[in-house]
Short mmCIF file of C-alpha atoms in Angstrom, two decimals:
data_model
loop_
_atom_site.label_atom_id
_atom_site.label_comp_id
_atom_site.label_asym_id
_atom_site.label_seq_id
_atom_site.Cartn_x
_atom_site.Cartn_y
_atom_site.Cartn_z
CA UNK A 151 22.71 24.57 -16.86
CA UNK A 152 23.90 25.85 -20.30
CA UNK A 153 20.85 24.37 -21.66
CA UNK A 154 18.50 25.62 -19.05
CA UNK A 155 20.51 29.27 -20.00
CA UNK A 156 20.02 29.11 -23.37
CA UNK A 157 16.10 27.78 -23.09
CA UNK A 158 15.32 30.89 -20.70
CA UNK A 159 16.81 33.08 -23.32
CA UNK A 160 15.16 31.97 -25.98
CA UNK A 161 12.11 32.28 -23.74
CA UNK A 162 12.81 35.86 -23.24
CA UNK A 163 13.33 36.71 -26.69
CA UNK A 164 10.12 34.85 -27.83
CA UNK A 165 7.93 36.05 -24.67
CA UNK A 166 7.05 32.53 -24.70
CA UNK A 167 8.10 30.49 -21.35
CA UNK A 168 7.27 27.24 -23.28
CA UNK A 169 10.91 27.07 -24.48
CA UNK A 170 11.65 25.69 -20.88
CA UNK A 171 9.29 23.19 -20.75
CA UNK A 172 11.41 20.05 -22.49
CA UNK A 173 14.43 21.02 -20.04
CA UNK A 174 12.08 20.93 -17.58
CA UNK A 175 10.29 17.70 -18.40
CA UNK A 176 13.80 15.57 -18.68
CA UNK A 177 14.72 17.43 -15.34
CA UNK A 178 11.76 15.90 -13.25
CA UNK A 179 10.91 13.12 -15.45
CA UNK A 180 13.62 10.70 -13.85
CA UNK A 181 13.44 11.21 -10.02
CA UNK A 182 15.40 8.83 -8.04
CA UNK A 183 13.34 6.09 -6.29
CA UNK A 184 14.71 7.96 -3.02
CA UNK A 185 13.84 11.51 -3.92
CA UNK A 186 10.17 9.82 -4.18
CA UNK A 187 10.41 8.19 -0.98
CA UNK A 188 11.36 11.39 1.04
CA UNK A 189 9.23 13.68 -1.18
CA UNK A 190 12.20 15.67 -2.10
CA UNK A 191 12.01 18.42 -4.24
CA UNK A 192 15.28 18.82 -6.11
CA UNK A 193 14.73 20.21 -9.07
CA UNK A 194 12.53 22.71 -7.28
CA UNK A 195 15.72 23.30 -5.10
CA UNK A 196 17.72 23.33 -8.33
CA UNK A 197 16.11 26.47 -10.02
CA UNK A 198 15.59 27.96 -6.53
CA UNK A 199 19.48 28.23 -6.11
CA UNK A 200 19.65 29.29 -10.27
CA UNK A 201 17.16 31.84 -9.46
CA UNK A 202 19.26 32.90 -6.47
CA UNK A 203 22.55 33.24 -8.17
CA UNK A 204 21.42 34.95 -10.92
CA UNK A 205 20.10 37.33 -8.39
CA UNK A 206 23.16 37.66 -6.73
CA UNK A 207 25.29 37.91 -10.57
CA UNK A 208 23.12 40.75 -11.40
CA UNK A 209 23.56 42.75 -8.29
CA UNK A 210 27.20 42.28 -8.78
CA UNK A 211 28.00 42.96 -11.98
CA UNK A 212 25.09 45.81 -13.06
CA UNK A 213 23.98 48.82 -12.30
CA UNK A 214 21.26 48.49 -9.69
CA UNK A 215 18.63 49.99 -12.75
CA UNK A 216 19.56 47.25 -15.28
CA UNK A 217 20.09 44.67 -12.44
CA UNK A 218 16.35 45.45 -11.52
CA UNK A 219 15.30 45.57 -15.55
CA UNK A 220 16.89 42.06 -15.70
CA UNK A 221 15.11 40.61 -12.80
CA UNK A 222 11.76 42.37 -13.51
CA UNK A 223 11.87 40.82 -16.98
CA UNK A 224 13.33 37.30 -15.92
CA UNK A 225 11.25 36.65 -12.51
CA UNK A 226 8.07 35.49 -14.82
CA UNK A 227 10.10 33.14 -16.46
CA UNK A 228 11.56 31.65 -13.63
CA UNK A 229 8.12 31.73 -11.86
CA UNK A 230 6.67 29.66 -14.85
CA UNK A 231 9.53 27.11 -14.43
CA UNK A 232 8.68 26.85 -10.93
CA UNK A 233 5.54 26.25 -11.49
CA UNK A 234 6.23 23.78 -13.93
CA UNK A 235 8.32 22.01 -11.94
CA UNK A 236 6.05 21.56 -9.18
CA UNK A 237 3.05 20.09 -11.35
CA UNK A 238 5.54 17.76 -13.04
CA UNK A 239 7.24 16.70 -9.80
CA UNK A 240 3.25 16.49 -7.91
CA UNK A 241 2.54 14.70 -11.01
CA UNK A 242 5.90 12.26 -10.65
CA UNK A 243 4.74 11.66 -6.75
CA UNK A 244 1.57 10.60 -7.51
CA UNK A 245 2.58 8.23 -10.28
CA UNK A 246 4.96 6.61 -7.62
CA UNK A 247 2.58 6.46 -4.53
CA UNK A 248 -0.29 4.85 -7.15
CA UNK A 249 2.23 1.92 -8.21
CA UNK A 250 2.79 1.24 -4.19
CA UNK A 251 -0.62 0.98 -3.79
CA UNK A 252 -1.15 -1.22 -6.34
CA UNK A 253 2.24 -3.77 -5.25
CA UNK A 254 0.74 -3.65 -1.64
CA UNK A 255 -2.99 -4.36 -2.99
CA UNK A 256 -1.26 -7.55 -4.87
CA UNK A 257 0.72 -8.11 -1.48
CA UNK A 258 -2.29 -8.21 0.26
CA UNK A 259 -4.06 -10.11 -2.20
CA UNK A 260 -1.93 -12.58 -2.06
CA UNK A 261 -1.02 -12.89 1.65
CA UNK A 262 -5.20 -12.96 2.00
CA UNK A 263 -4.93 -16.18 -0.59
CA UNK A 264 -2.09 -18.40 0.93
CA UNK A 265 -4.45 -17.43 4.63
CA UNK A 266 -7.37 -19.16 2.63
CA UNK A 267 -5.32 -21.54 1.57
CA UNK A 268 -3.95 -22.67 4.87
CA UNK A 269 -7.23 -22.68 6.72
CA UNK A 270 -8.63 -24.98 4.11
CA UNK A 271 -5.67 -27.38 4.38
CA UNK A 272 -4.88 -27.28 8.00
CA UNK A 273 -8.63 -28.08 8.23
CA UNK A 274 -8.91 -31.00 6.44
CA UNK A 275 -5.48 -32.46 7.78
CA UNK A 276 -6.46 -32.16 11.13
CA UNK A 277 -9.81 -34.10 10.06
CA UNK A 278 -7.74 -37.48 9.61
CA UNK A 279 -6.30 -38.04 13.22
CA UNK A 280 -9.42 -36.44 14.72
CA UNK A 281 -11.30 -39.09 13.15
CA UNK A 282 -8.51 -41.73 14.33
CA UNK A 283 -8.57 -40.53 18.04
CA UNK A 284 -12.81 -40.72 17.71
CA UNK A 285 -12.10 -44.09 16.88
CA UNK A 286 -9.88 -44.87 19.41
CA UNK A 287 -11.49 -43.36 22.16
CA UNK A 288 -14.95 -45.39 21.53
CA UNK A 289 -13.06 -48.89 21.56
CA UNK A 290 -11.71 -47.61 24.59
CA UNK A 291 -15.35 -46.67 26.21
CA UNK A 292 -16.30 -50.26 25.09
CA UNK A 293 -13.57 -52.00 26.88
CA UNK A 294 -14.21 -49.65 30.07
CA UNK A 295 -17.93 -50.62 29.65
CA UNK A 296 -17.27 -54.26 30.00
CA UNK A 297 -14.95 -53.85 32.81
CA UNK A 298 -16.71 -51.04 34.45
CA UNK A 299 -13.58 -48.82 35.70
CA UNK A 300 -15.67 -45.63 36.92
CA UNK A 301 -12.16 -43.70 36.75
CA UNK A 302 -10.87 -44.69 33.30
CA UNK A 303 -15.06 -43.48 32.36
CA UNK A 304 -14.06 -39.82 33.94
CA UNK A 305 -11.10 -39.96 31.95
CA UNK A 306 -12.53 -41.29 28.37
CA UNK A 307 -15.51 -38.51 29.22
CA UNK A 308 -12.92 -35.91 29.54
CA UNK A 309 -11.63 -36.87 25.92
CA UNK A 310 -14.58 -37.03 24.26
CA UNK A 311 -15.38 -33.22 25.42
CA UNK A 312 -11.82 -32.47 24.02
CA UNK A 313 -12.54 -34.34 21.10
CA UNK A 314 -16.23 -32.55 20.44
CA UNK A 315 -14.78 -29.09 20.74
CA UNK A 316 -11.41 -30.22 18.56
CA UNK A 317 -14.41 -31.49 15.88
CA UNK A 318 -16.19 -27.67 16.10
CA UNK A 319 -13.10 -25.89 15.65
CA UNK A 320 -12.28 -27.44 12.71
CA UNK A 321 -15.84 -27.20 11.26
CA UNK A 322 -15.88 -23.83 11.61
CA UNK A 323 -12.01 -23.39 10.12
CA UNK A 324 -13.84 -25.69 6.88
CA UNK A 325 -16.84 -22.79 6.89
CA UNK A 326 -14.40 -19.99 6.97
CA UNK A 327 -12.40 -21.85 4.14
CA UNK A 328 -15.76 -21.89 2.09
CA UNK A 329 -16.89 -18.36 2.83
CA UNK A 330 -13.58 -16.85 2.10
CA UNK A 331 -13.47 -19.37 -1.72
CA UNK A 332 -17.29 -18.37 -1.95
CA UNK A 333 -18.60 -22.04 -1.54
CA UNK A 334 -20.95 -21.28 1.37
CA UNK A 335 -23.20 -17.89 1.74
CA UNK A 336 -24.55 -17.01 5.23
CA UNK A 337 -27.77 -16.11 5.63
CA UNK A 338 -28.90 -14.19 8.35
CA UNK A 339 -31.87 -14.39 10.33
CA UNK A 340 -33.37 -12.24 13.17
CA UNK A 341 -33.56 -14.96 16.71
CA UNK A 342 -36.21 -14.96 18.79
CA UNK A 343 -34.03 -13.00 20.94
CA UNK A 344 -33.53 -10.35 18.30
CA UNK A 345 -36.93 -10.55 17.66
CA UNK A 346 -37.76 -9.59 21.28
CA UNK A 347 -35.63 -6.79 21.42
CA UNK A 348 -36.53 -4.99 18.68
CA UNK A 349 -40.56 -5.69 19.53
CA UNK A 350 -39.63 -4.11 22.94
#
């Protein structure tokens, strides 16, 4: 405060508010990581309350002339210091919200990689016992054909549709993997359908 005293006074005596300005700088440069988090305002607050008591000191202790003389002459320089304040502290805020952007972006980024990644893997490991069960599942249909059990055929048919979908699902999974690494490109066409609609 003695240094925020002795800056305003210098201020005064120069007409220059500028004498503030590196009290001012250190003040808002190093806002706590809450204070950013709850947009608080305290060094605002801070030369509010100065501002306040010097009102009040003045009133107390000088003649209401002077005490008006003293305020009309310092209320510019605690203006400027407001205004100061706020830039720096806008400027602080912005800063702050900028570098959370940027550690979600790489969040994101990341979570959006290890997704990739998964698809591609869980993809190709589900491949291996599809393929097994495909095999299985025909030596089956071959020993059903020779013995001709109509419900074990129901049963085996019921498995292959199982196994036909199972084998789309993770096709598509292995097309999303390649869209999302850039190793396949879609093209789209208008269908007949389309075609129809639009002609209509």
């Amino acid at each position: 405060l003695q240094r925020f005293f002795d800056g305003l006074e210098q201020a005064m005596a120069s007409g220059n508010p500028a004498w503030l300005d590196p009290l001012l700088l250190e003040w808002t440069s190093s806002p706590t990581l809450t204070e950013l988090q709850h947009k608080r305002n305290d060094v605002t607050e801070l030369v509010t309350k100065i501002l306040s008591i010097t009102n009040d000191v003045a009133m107390e202790n000088l003649p209401q002339e002077q005490a008006l003389d003293l305020l009309t002459t310092v209320t510019p320089f605690y203006t400027y210091a407001l205004e100061k304040i706020a830039r720096l502290e806008m400027e602080s805020r912005v800063a702050y919200v900028e570098a959370e952007l940027t550690n979600v972006q790489r969040k994101l980024e990341r979570l959006d990689r290890s997704k990739s990644a998964f698809i591609s893997i869980a993809a190709h490991e589900l491949k291996t016992p599809l393929t097994l069960i495909e095999g299985y599942a025909s030596m089956l249909r071959d020993i059903v054909a020779r013995h001709g059990d109509p419900m074990a055929d129901t049963l085996l048919a019921g498995v292959n549709t199982g196994i036909t979908r199972l084998r789309q699902l993770i096709d598509d999974l292995i097309d999303v993997s390649k869209i999302d690494n850039d190793l396949l490109s879609l093209n789209l066409q208008a269908t007949s359908g389309l075609i129809f609609q639009l002609l209509s």
